[in-house]
């Protein structure tokens, strides 16, 4: 990965962008893609769209989501401890002893998820942490002191962890789900620009908000753009580490390439175009099967408007919704290359219908 790209990825991943509060990360993303687009727009809730060939009637979307799981302050005790509720799929099990940032109008406030010491617990009676039992300690000794720090019910909380590398080939951190997707679609835009490719359609590079609470940003922006085609990228579970059941979760490996999904929301002809692009360009790929839905923004685009030909290219990831989400750098590059090669094979007015 070139240094400028890694520097962007690091800055973007380390910028906190909780669901509903994605503004800071979206600004970082937009600043990076500006040289590679003709224009951009931002919708009411913060989804950012970079556009190439904005006058073209046929519209193709490449999309990722920008938000990360987080917490809301829900209750403040008289002693100054904070109880929370989820904002997205935050995991109470991993919280004890983690460091966090509480985002306030006065600026960031650091805090920790406290937990009683093993010495004072009856370990044989231990139960897994739950949202009802975990709590934050921000160093205050009263509710009044908490208030003076700028913290109130509704203050949003994110984990503090930042990007690191493992064994010179894995990227590790919080919010890889799915800001690494935003990085990848931005790199596609850069590659198209720097290699002088002229597309016969309008390309809409979308970084959507609020996926973690139900694909909401994608729902809104799909209706605004009204695209003809949408290629979505998100993360999916690597199933090689302990505690995965391959019979139900599939056999997906970090390091073996992008994952192409089969399922009702995936338009078969578009999916086959992507598979053909991978085969022709010698890009390794894996396959996965969805059930009723993919659980990604693919579903929001596919069923929007009068129906949009949509497909999903996923990045294998270990330890989803933890602070050590892990992806293989080679897979990241292969997803970029696969989206790029797929775009080069879409024609102006491409008709993906199964029959006429």
CSV table of C-alpha atoms in Angstrom, one decimal:
chain,number,residue,atom,x,y,z
A,1,UNK,CA,0.0,0.0,0.0
A,2,UNK,CA,1.4,3.4,-1.0
A,3,UNK,CA,2.2,5.7,2.0
A,4,UNK,CA,-0.4,8.4,1.1
A,5,UNK,CA,-3.1,5.7,1.0
A,6,UNK,CA,-2.0,4.2,4.4
A,7,UNK,CA,-1.9,7.7,5.9
A,8,UNK,CA,-5.4,8.4,4.8
A,9,UNK,CA,-6.6,5.0,6.1
A,10,UNK,CA,-5.0,5.5,9.5
A,11,UNK,CA,-6.4,9.0,9.9
A,12,UNK,CA,-9.9,7.9,8.7
A,13,UNK,CA,-10.0,4.8,11.0
A,14,UNK,CA,-8.8,6.8,14.0
A,15,UNK,CA,-11.4,9.5,13.5
A,16,UNK,CA,-14.4,8.6,15.7
A,17,UNK,CA,-17.6,8.4,13.6
A,18,UNK,CA,-20.4,6.8,15.7
A,19,UNK,CA,-23.7,6.0,14.2
A,20,UNK,CA,-25.7,9.3,13.9
A,21,UNK,CA,-22.5,11.4,14.5
A,22,UNK,CA,-20.4,10.6,11.5
A,23,UNK,CA,-19.5,14.2,10.5
A,24,UNK,CA,-15.8,14.2,11.5
A,25,UNK,CA,-15.0,11.0,9.6
A,26,UNK,CA,-17.0,12.1,6.6
A,27,UNK,CA,-15.0,15.3,6.3
A,28,UNK,CA,-11.8,13.3,6.3
A,29,UNK,CA,-13.1,11.0,3.6
A,30,UNK,CA,-14.4,13.8,1.4
A,31,UNK,CA,-11.1,15.7,1.7
A,32,UNK,CA,-9.3,12.6,0.3
A,33,UNK,CA,-11.6,11.9,-2.6
A,34,UNK,CA,-11.9,15.5,-3.8
A,35,UNK,CA,-9.1,15.3,-6.5
A,36,UNK,CA,-10.7,12.2,-8.0
A,37,UNK,CA,-14.3,13.4,-8.5
A,38,UNK,CA,-16.1,16.1,-10.5
A,39,UNK,CA,-18.5,17.1,-7.8
A,40,UNK,CA,-20.1,16.0,-4.5
A,41,UNK,CA,-23.1,16.4,-2.3
A,42,UNK,CA,-24.0,15.7,1.3
A,43,UNK,CA,-27.5,14.7,2.4
A,44,UNK,CA,-29.5,15.8,5.4
A,45,UNK,CA,-28.1,13.0,7.7
A,46,UNK,CA,-24.5,13.2,6.6
A,47,UNK,CA,-24.1,10.6,3.8
A,48,UNK,CA,-21.4,11.9,1.3
A,49,UNK,CA,-21.5,11.2,-2.4
A,50,UNK,CA,-18.7,11.9,-4.8
A,51,UNK,CA,-19.8,12.0,-8.4
A,52,UNK,CA,-17.9,11.4,-11.7
A,53,UNK,CA,-19.7,12.3,-14.9
A,54,UNK,CA,-22.7,13.9,-13.1
A,55,UNK,CA,-24.5,14.6,-16.4
A,56,UNK,CA,-24.7,11.0,-17.5
A,57,UNK,CA,-28.2,9.5,-17.3
A,58,UNK,CA,-27.1,6.0,-16.5
A,59,UNK,CA,-26.0,5.8,-12.8
A,60,UNK,CA,-23.7,3.3,-11.1
A,61,UNK,CA,-23.1,3.4,-7.3
A,62,UNK,CA,-20.2,1.9,-5.4
A,63,UNK,CA,-20.9,2.2,-1.7
A,64,UNK,CA,-19.7,1.5,1.8
A,65,UNK,CA,-20.9,2.7,5.2
A,66,UNK,CA,-19.1,5.2,7.4
A,67,UNK,CA,-20.6,4.6,10.9
A,68,UNK,CA,-19.2,2.6,13.8
A,69,UNK,CA,-20.9,1.0,16.8
A,70,UNK,CA,-20.9,3.0,19.9
A,71,UNK,CA,-22.8,3.7,23.2
A,72,UNK,CA,-25.1,6.4,24.6
A,73,UNK,CA,-25.0,7.6,28.2
A,74,UNK,CA,-28.4,6.6,29.6
A,75,UNK,CA,-28.2,7.1,33.4
A,76,UNK,CA,-25.8,8.9,35.7
A,77,UNK,CA,-25.6,7.7,39.4
A,78,UNK,CA,-25.3,10.1,42.3
A,79,UNK,CA,-21.8,8.8,42.8
A,80,UNK,CA,-20.9,9.8,39.2
A,81,UNK,CA,-20.9,6.4,37.4
A,82,UNK,CA,-22.4,6.2,34.0
A,83,UNK,CA,-24.7,3.5,32.6
A,84,UNK,CA,-25.2,3.1,28.9
A,85,UNK,CA,-27.4,1.8,26.1
A,86,UNK,CA,-26.2,0.5,22.7
A,87,UNK,CA,-26.0,2.6,19.6
A,88,UNK,CA,-25.7,-0.2,17.0
A,89,UNK,CA,-24.5,-3.7,17.8
A,90,UNK,CA,-22.0,-2.9,20.6
A,91,UNK,CA,-20.9,-5.9,22.7
A,92,UNK,CA,-21.1,-5.6,26.4
A,93,UNK,CA,-19.0,-8.8,26.8
A,94,UNK,CA,-15.8,-7.0,25.6
A,95,UNK,CA,-16.4,-3.8,27.5
A,96,UNK,CA,-14.9,-4.3,31.0
A,97,UNK,CA,-11.4,-2.6,31.3
A,98,UNK,CA,-11.7,-0.9,27.9
A,99,UNK,CA,-10.8,2.8,27.5
A,100,UNK,CA,-13.4,5.0,25.8
A,101,UNK,CA,-14.0,8.6,24.7
A,102,UNK,CA,-17.2,10.4,25.7
A,103,UNK,CA,-18.0,13.0,23.1
A,104,UNK,CA,-19.2,16.3,24.6
A,105,UNK,CA,-19.7,19.9,23.5
A,106,UNK,CA,-16.7,20.8,25.6
A,107,UNK,CA,-14.5,18.2,23.8
A,108,UNK,CA,-13.6,14.6,24.3
A,109,UNK,CA,-13.7,13.2,27.9
A,110,UNK,CA,-11.8,10.0,28.6
A,111,UNK,CA,-13.3,7.2,30.7
A,112,UNK,CA,-13.0,3.5,31.4
A,113,UNK,CA,-15.3,0.6,31.7
A,114,UNK,CA,-14.8,-0.4,35.3
A,115,UNK,CA,-15.2,-3.9,36.7
A,116,UNK,CA,-14.8,-5.4,40.2
A,117,UNK,CA,-11.5,-7.2,40.8
A,118,UNK,CA,-11.4,-10.9,40.7
A,119,UNK,CA,-10.4,-11.0,44.4
A,120,UNK,CA,-13.8,-9.7,45.5
A,121,UNK,CA,-16.0,-11.7,43.1
A,122,UNK,CA,-17.3,-15.2,43.6
A,123,UNK,CA,-15.8,-16.3,40.4
A,124,UNK,CA,-17.7,-19.6,40.3
A,125,UNK,CA,-20.9,-17.4,40.2
A,126,UNK,CA,-19.7,-15.0,37.5
A,127,UNK,CA,-22.0,-14.1,34.8
A,128,UNK,CA,-21.2,-12.5,31.5
A,129,UNK,CA,-21.2,-8.7,31.4
A,130,UNK,CA,-24.5,-7.2,30.1
A,131,UNK,CA,-25.6,-3.7,29.2
A,132,UNK,CA,-27.3,-3.6,32.6
A,133,UNK,CA,-24.2,-4.4,34.5
A,134,UNK,CA,-21.3,-2.6,32.7
A,135,UNK,CA,-20.6,1.0,33.7
A,136,UNK,CA,-18.2,3.9,32.9
A,137,UNK,CA,-15.9,5.7,35.3
A,138,UNK,CA,-14.9,9.1,34.1
A,139,UNK,CA,-13.1,10.1,37.3
A,140,UNK,CA,-16.0,12.0,38.7
A,141,UNK,CA,-17.3,11.4,42.3
A,142,UNK,CA,-20.8,12.9,41.8
A,143,UNK,CA,-23.5,13.5,39.2
A,144,UNK,CA,-22.8,17.2,39.5
A,145,UNK,CA,-19.1,16.7,38.6
A,146,UNK,CA,-20.1,14.6,35.6
A,147,UNK,CA,-22.4,17.4,34.4
A,148,UNK,CA,-19.6,20.0,34.9
A,149,UNK,CA,-17.4,17.8,32.5
A,150,UNK,CA,-20.0,18.3,29.8
A,151,UNK,CA,-21.4,14.8,30.0
A,152,UNK,CA,-25.2,14.3,29.9
A,153,UNK,CA,-27.8,11.7,29.0
A,154,UNK,CA,-27.4,11.2,25.3
A,155,UNK,CA,-23.7,11.8,25.2
A,156,UNK,CA,-22.2,9.3,22.7
A,157,UNK,CA,-19.3,7.0,23.7
A,158,UNK,CA,-16.7,5.3,21.5
A,159,UNK,CA,-13.9,2.9,22.2
A,160,UNK,CA,-10.4,4.5,22.1
A,161,UNK,CA,-8.4,1.9,20.2
A,162,UNK,CA,-6.5,2.9,17.1
A,163,UNK,CA,-5.1,1.2,14.0
A,164,UNK,CA,-2.1,-1.1,14.2
A,165,UNK,CA,-0.6,-3.9,12.1
A,166,UNK,CA,0.1,-7.6,12.8
A,167,UNK,CA,2.9,-9.5,11.2
A,168,UNK,CA,3.3,-6.8,8.5
A,169,UNK,CA,0.1,-8.1,6.7
A,170,UNK,CA,-2.9,-7.6,8.9
A,171,UNK,CA,-4.6,-4.3,9.7
A,172,UNK,CA,-6.2,-4.3,13.2
A,173,UNK,CA,-8.4,-1.8,15.0
A,174,UNK,CA,-11.9,-0.6,15.8
A,175,UNK,CA,-14.2,0.6,13.0
A,176,UNK,CA,-12.7,-1.4,10.2
A,177,UNK,CA,-16.4,-2.3,9.9
A,178,UNK,CA,-16.9,-0.5,7.7
A,179,UNK,CA,-14.6,2.5,7.3
A,180,UNK,CA,-12.2,0.2,5.5
A,181,UNK,CA,-15.0,0.0,2.9
A,182,UNK,CA,-15.0,3.7,2.6
A,183,UNK,CA,-11.2,3.5,2.1
A,184,UNK,CA,-11.6,0.9,-0.6
A,185,UNK,CA,-14.3,2.8,-2.7
A,186,UNK,CA,-12.1,6.0,-2.4
A,187,UNK,CA,-9.2,4.0,-3.7
A,188,UNK,CA,-11.3,2.8,-6.7
A,189,UNK,CA,-12.0,6.5,-7.5
A,190,UNK,CA,-8.3,7.3,-7.2
A,191,UNK,CA,-7.3,4.4,-9.5
A,192,UNK,CA,-9.8,5.4,-12.2
A,193,UNK,CA,-8.6,9.0,-12.1
A,194,UNK,CA,-4.9,8.2,-12.1
A,195,UNK,CA,-5.2,5.5,-14.8
A,196,UNK,CA,-7.2,7.9,-17.0
A,197,UNK,CA,-10.2,5.7,-17.3
A,198,UNK,CA,-13.3,7.4,-18.8
A,199,UNK,CA,-16.5,5.6,-17.8
A,200,UNK,CA,-19.6,5.7,-20.1
A,201,UNK,CA,-21.9,6.3,-17.1
A,202,UNK,CA,-22.2,8.5,-14.0
A,203,UNK,CA,-20.3,7.0,-11.1
A,204,UNK,CA,-21.5,7.8,-7.6
A,205,UNK,CA,-19.0,7.0,-4.8
A,206,UNK,CA,-21.2,6.7,-1.7
A,207,UNK,CA,-20.2,6.7,1.9
A,208,UNK,CA,-23.4,6.2,3.8
A,209,UNK,CA,-24.3,6.8,7.4
A,210,UNK,CA,-26.4,4.8,9.9
A,211,UNK,CA,-25.9,1.3,8.5
A,212,UNK,CA,-25.4,-0.2,12.0
A,213,UNK,CA,-29.0,0.5,13.1
A,214,UNK,CA,-30.7,-0.8,10.0
A,215,UNK,CA,-29.2,0.4,6.7
A,216,UNK,CA,-30.9,3.8,7.2
A,217,UNK,CA,-28.4,6.0,5.4
A,218,UNK,CA,-28.4,3.7,2.3
A,219,UNK,CA,-32.2,3.8,2.3
A,220,UNK,CA,-32.2,7.6,2.1
A,221,UNK,CA,-29.5,8.0,-0.5
A,222,UNK,CA,-30.7,5.3,-2.8
A,223,UNK,CA,-34.0,7.2,-3.2
A,224,UNK,CA,-32.1,10.5,-3.8
A,225,UNK,CA,-29.7,9.1,-6.4
A,226,UNK,CA,-32.1,6.6,-8.1
A,227,UNK,CA,-29.2,4.5,-9.5
A,228,UNK,CA,-29.4,1.8,-12.1
A,229,UNK,CA,-26.7,-0.3,-10.6
A,230,UNK,CA,-25.2,-0.6,-7.1
A,231,UNK,CA,-22.0,-2.5,-6.0
A,232,UNK,CA,-21.8,-2.6,-2.2
A,233,UNK,CA,-18.8,-3.4,-0.2
A,234,UNK,CA,-18.8,-4.4,3.5
A,235,UNK,CA,-17.1,-6.8,5.8
A,236,UNK,CA,-18.0,-10.5,6.4
A,237,UNK,CA,-16.8,-13.0,9.0
A,238,UNK,CA,-13.6,-14.9,8.6
A,239,UNK,CA,-14.6,-18.3,10.0
A,240,UNK,CA,-11.2,-19.8,10.6
A,241,UNK,CA,-10.6,-18.6,14.2
A,242,UNK,CA,-11.9,-20.7,17.1
A,243,UNK,CA,-15.6,-20.9,18.0
A,244,UNK,CA,-17.0,-20.6,14.4
A,245,UNK,CA,-19.2,-23.4,13.0
A,246,UNK,CA,-18.5,-23.6,9.3
A,247,UNK,CA,-21.7,-25.6,8.7
A,248,UNK,CA,-23.7,-22.5,9.5
A,249,UNK,CA,-21.2,-19.6,9.0
A,250,UNK,CA,-19.5,-20.9,5.8
A,251,UNK,CA,-15.8,-21.4,5.1
A,252,UNK,CA,-14.3,-17.9,4.7
A,253,UNK,CA,-10.6,-17.1,5.0
A,254,UNK,CA,-8.7,-13.8,5.5
A,255,UNK,CA,-6.1,-13.7,2.8
A,256,UNK,CA,-8.0,-15.7,0.2
A,257,UNK,CA,-9.7,-12.8,-1.5
A,258,UNK,CA,-13.0,-10.9,-1.7
A,259,UNK,CA,-16.2,-12.7,-0.9
A,260,UNK,CA,-19.0,-12.6,-3.6
A,261,UNK,CA,-22.4,-13.3,-2.1
A,262,UNK,CA,-25.3,-15.3,-3.5
A,263,UNK,CA,-28.8,-14.4,-2.3
A,264,UNK,CA,-32.2,-13.0,-3.3
A,265,UNK,CA,-31.1,-9.4,-3.0
A,266,UNK,CA,-28.1,-10.0,-5.3
A,267,UNK,CA,-28.9,-9.5,-8.9
A,268,UNK,CA,-27.5,-12.6,-10.6
A,269,UNK,CA,-26.3,-11.1,-13.9
A,270,UNK,CA,-24.5,-8.3,-12.0
A,271,UNK,CA,-22.9,-10.9,-9.7
A,272,UNK,CA,-21.8,-13.0,-12.7
A,273,UNK,CA,-20.3,-9.9,-14.3
A,274,UNK,CA,-18.2,-9.4,-11.1
A,275,UNK,CA,-17.2,-13.1,-11.1
A,276,UNK,CA,-16.2,-12.8,-14.7
A,277,UNK,CA,-14.1,-9.7,-13.9
A,278,UNK,CA,-12.3,-11.6,-11.1
A,279,UNK,CA,-11.6,-14.5,-13.4
A,280,UNK,CA,-10.4,-12.4,-16.3
A,281,UNK,CA,-8.2,-10.2,-14.1
A,282,UNK,CA,-6.9,-13.2,-12.0
A,283,UNK,CA,-8.2,-11.8,-8.8
A,284,UNK,CA,-8.8,-14.5,-6.1
A,285,UNK,CA,-12.3,-14.6,-4.7
A,286,UNK,CA,-14.5,-16.7,-2.4
A,287,UNK,CA,-18.2,-17.3,-2.3
A,288,UNK,CA,-20.9,-17.0,0.4
A,289,UNK,CA,-24.6,-17.6,0.6
A,290,UNK,CA,-27.1,-15.3,2.2
A,291,UNK,CA,-30.5,-16.3,3.5
A,292,UNK,CA,-33.5,-13.9,3.2
A,293,UNK,CA,-31.2,-10.8,3.3
A,294,UNK,CA,-27.5,-10.0,3.2
A,295,UNK,CA,-27.7,-7.8,6.3
A,296,UNK,CA,-25.8,-5.1,4.4
A,297,UNK,CA,-26.6,-1.9,2.5
A,298,UNK,CA,-27.1,-4.2,-0.6
A,299,UNK,CA,-30.6,-4.9,0.6
A,300,UNK,CA,-31.5,-1.2,0.9
A,301,UNK,CA,-30.3,-0.4,-2.6
A,302,UNK,CA,-31.7,-3.6,-4.2
A,303,UNK,CA,-35.3,-2.9,-3.0
A,304,UNK,CA,-35.3,0.8,-3.5
A,305,UNK,CA,-37.2,2.8,-6.1
A,306,UNK,CA,-38.4,0.3,-8.8
A,307,UNK,CA,-35.5,-2.2,-8.0
A,308,UNK,CA,-31.8,-1.6,-8.5
A,309,UNK,CA,-29.4,-4.2,-9.9
A,310,UNK,CA,-27.2,-4.7,-6.8
A,311,UNK,CA,-24.4,-7.0,-5.7
A,312,UNK,CA,-22.2,-7.4,-2.7
A,313,UNK,CA,-18.4,-7.7,-2.5
A,314,UNK,CA,-17.3,-8.4,1.0
A,315,UNK,CA,-14.0,-8.2,2.8
A,316,UNK,CA,-13.2,-11.1,5.2
A,317,UNK,CA,-12.7,-9.8,8.7
A,318,UNK,CA,-11.9,-11.4,12.1
A,319,UNK,CA,-13.5,-10.4,15.4
A,320,UNK,CA,-16.3,-8.2,14.1
A,321,UNK,CA,-17.7,-5.6,16.5
A,322,UNK,CA,-14.7,-5.7,18.8
A,323,UNK,CA,-11.9,-3.2,19.1
A,324,UNK,CA,-9.5,-5.6,17.3
A,325,UNK,CA,-11.3,-6.1,14.0
A,326,UNK,CA,-8.7,-7.7,11.7
A,327,UNK,CA,-8.3,-7.8,7.9
A,328,UNK,CA,-5.6,-9.0,5.5
A,329,UNK,CA,-4.0,-6.2,3.5
A,330,UNK,CA,-3.9,-8.3,0.4
A,331,UNK,CA,-7.7,-8.8,0.6
A,332,UNK,CA,-8.2,-5.0,0.8
A,333,UNK,CA,-6.2,-4.5,-2.4
A,334,UNK,CA,-8.1,-7.3,-4.1
A,335,UNK,CA,-11.5,-5.8,-3.3
A,336,UNK,CA,-10.3,-2.5,-4.7
A,337,UNK,CA,-9.1,-4.2,-7.9
A,338,UNK,CA,-12.3,-6.2,-8.2
A,339,UNK,CA,-14.6,-3.2,-7.9
A,340,UNK,CA,-12.4,-1.4,-10.4
A,341,UNK,CA,-12.4,-4.2,-12.9
A,342,UNK,CA,-16.2,-4.7,-12.6
A,343,UNK,CA,-16.8,-1.0,-13.4
A,344,UNK,CA,-14.8,-1.3,-16.6
A,345,UNK,CA,-17.2,-4.0,-17.7
A,346,UNK,CA,-20.4,-2.2,-17.2
A,347,UNK,CA,-21.8,-0.5,-20.3
A,348,UNK,CA,-23.8,2.6,-20.7
A,349,UNK,CA,-27.5,1.6,-20.4
A,350,UNK,CA,-26.4,-1.9,-19.3
A,351,UNK,CA,-29.6,-4.0,-19.1
A,352,UNK,CA,-29.3,-6.6,-16.3
A,353,UNK,CA,-32.8,-8.0,-16.6
A,354,UNK,CA,-32.9,-11.8,-16.7
A,355,UNK,CA,-35.0,-11.9,-19.9
A,356,UNK,CA,-36.9,-9.4,-22.1
